[in-house]
mmCIF file of C-alpha atoms in Angstrom:
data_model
loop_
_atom_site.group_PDB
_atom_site.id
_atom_site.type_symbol
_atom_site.label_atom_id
_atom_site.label_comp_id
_atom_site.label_asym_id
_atom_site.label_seq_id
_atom_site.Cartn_x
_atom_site.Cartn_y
_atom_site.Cartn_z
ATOM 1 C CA UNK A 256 202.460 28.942 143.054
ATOM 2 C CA UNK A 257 203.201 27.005 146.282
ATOM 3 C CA UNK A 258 200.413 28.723 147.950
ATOM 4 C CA UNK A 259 198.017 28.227 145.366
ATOM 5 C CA UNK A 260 199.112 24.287 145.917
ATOM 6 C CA UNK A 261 198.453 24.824 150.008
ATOM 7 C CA UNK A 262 195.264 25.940 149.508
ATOM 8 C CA UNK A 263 194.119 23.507 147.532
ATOM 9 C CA UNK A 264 191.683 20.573 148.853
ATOM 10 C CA UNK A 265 193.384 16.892 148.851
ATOM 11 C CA UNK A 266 192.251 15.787 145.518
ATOM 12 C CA UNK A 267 193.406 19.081 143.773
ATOM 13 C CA UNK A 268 196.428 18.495 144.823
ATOM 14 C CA UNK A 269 196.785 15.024 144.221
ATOM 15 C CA UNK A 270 196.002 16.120 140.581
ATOM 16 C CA UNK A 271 198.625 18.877 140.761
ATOM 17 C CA UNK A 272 201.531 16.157 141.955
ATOM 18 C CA UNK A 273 200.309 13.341 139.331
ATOM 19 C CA UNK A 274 200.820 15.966 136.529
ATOM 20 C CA UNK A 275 203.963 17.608 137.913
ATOM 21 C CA UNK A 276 205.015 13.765 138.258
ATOM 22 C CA UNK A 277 204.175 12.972 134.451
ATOM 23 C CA UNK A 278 205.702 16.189 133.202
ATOM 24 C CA UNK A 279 209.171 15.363 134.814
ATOM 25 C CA UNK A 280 208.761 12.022 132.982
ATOM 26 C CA UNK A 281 208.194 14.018 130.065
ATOM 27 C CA UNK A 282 211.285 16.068 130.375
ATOM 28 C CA UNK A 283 213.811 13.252 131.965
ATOM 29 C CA UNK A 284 212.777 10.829 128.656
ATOM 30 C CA UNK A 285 215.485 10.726 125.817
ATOM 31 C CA UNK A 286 212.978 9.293 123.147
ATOM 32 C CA UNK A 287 210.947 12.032 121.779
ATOM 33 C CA UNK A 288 207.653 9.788 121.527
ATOM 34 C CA UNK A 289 207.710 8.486 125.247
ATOM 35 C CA UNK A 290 208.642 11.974 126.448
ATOM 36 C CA UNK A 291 205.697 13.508 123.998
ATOM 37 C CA UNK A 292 203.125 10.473 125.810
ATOM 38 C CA UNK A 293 204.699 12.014 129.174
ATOM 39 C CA UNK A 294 203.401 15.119 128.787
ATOM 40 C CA UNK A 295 200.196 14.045 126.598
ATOM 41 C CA UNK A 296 199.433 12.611 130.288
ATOM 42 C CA UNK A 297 200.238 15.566 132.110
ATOM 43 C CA UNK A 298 197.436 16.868 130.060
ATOM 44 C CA UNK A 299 194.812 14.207 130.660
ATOM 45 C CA UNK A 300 195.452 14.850 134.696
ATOM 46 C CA UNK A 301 195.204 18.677 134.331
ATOM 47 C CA UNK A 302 191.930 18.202 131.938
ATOM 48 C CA UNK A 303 190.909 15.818 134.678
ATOM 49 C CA UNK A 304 190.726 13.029 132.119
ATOM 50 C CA UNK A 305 188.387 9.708 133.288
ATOM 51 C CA UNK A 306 186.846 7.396 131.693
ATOM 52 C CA UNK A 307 184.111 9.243 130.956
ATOM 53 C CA UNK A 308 185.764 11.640 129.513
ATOM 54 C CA UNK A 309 186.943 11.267 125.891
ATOM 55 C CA UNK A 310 190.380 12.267 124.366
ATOM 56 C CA UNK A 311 188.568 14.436 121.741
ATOM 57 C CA UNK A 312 187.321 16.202 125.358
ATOM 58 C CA UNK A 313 190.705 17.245 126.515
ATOM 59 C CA UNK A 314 191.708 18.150 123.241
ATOM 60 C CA UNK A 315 188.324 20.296 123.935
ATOM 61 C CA UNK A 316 189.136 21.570 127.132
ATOM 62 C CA UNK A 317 192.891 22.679 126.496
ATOM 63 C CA UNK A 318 191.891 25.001 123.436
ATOM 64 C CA UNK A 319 189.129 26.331 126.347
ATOM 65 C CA UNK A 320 192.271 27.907 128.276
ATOM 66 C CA UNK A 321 194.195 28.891 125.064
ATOM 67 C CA UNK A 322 193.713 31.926 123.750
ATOM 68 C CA UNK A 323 193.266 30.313 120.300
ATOM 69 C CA UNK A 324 194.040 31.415 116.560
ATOM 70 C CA UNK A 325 194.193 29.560 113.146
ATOM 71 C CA UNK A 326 197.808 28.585 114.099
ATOM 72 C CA UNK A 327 196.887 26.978 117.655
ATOM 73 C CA UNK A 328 193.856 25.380 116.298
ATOM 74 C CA UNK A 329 196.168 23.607 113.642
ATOM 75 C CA UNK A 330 198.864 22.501 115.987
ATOM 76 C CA UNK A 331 196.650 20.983 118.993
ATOM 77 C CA UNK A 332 194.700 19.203 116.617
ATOM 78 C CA UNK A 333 197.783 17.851 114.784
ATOM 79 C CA UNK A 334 199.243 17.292 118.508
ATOM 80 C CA UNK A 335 195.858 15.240 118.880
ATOM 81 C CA UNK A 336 196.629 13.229 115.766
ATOM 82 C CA UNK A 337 200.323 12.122 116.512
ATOM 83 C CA UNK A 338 198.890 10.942 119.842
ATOM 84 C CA UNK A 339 196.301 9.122 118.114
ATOM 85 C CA UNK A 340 198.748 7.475 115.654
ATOM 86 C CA UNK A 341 201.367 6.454 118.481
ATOM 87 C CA UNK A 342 198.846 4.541 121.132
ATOM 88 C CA UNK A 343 196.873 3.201 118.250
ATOM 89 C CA UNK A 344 199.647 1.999 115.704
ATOM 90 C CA UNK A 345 202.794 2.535 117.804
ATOM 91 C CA UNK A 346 204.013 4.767 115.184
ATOM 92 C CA UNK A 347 206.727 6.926 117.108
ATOM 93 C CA UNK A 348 208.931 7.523 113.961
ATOM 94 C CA UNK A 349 206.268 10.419 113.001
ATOM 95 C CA UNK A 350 207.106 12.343 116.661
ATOM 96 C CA UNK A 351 209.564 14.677 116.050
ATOM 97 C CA UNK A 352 211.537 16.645 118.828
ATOM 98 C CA UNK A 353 209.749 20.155 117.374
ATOM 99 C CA UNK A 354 206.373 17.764 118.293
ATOM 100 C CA UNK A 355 207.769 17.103 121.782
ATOM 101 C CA UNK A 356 208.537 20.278 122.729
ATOM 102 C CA UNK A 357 205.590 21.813 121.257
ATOM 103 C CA UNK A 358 203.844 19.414 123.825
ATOM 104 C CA UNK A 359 205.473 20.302 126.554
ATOM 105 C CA UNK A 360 205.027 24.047 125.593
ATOM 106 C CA UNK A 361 201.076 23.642 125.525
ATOM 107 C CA UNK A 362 201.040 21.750 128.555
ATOM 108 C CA UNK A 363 203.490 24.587 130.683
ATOM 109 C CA UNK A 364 200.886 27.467 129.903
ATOM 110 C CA UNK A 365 197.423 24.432 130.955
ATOM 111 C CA UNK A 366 199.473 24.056 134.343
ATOM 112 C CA UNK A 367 200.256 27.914 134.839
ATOM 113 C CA UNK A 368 195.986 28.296 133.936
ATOM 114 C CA UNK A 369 195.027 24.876 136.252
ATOM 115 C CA UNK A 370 197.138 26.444 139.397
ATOM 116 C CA UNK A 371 196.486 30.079 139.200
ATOM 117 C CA UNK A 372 192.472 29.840 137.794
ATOM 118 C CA UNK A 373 191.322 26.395 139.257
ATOM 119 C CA UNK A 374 193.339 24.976 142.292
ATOM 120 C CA UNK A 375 191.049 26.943 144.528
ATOM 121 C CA UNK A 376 188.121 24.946 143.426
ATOM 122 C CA UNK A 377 187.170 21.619 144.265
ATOM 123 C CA UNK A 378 187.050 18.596 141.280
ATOM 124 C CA UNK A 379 183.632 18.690 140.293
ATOM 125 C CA UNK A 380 183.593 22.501 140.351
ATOM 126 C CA UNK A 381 186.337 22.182 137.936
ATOM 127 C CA UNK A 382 184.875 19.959 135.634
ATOM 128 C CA UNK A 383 181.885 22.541 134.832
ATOM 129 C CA UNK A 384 184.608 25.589 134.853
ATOM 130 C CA UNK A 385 185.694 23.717 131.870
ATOM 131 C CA UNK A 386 182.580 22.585 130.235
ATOM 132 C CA UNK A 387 181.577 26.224 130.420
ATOM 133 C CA UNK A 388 184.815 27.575 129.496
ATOM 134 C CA UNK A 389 183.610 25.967 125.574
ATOM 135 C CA UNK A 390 180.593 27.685 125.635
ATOM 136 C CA UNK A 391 180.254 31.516 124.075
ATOM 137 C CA UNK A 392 179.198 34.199 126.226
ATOM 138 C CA UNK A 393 175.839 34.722 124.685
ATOM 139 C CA UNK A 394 175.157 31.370 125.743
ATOM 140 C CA UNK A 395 176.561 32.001 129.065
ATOM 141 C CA UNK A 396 174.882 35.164 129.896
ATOM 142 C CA UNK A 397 171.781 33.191 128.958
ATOM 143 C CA UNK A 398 171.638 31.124 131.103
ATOM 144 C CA UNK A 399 173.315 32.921 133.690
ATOM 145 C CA UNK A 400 169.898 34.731 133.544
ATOM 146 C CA UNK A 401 168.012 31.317 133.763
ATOM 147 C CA UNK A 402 170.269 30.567 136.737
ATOM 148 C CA UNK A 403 169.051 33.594 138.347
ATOM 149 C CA UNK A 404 165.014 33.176 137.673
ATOM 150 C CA UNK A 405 165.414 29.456 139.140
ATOM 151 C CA UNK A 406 167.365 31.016 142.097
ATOM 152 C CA UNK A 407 164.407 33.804 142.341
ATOM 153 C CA UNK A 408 161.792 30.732 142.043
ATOM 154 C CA UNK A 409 163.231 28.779 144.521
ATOM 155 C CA UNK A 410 163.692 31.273 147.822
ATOM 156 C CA UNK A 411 161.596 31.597 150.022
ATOM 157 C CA UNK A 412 159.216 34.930 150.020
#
């Protein structure tokens, strides 16, 4: 992993210490809420969260990198909820430590993905990966085939 992390330009790794920074918050926290937030942000950095970029978008772009089923559909989008419910109401009594840790777990396998699949790529390049990572690959291979017409239309002959 640390040469993934040398290897990576200077923004990519300012990303990579911001998150590791915000997950250690996440684990040094006693209160389950604030250590839940902790890692919620840990999230946002990996998912390169701006503000551009919605919450319902990194809730998006975290079930990208998860192999998903019924059961992780259910508990990122309840994840998403509790988050919801805590910054907008302050309602930590609802966070439990099963919640925190579930967190945490979810944001240990995003990390593992962001430094072995993406540190080699700059920000922006990044930021398509995971558009694209949401699409299907009938979409993809369609326009992968676009890609390549525009590519043929454009060189020189």
């Amino acid at each position: 992993m640390i040469s993934q992390f040398n290897k990576a330009d200077v923004k990519i790794k300012e990303i990579i210490h911001d998150s590791m920074e915000q997950y250690h918050i996440g684990l040094k926290e006693n209160s389950s809420s604030r250590s839940f937030l902790g890692f919620w942000t840990t999230l946002e950095i990996l998912t390169l969260k701006n503000k551009d970029l919605s919450h319902f978008k990194v809730k998006e772009r975290l079930k990208s990198v998860i192999k998903m089923n019924s059961i992780h559909e259910y508990q990122i989008e309840r994840l998403y909820n509790l988050r919801n419910k805590l910054v907008h109401t302050g309602k930590d009594s609802e966070i439990s430590q099963f919640d925190r840790n579930l967190m945490k777990s979810y944001v240990e396998v995003l990390f593992q993905y962001f430094m072995f699949n993406f540190s080699k790529y700059s920000y922006s390049e990044i930021g398509t990966i995971y558009d694209l990572l949401q699409k299907d690959i009938s979409y993809l291979e369609k326009n992968k085939n676009l890609i390549d017409e525009v590519i043929a239309l454009k060189s020189p002959k």
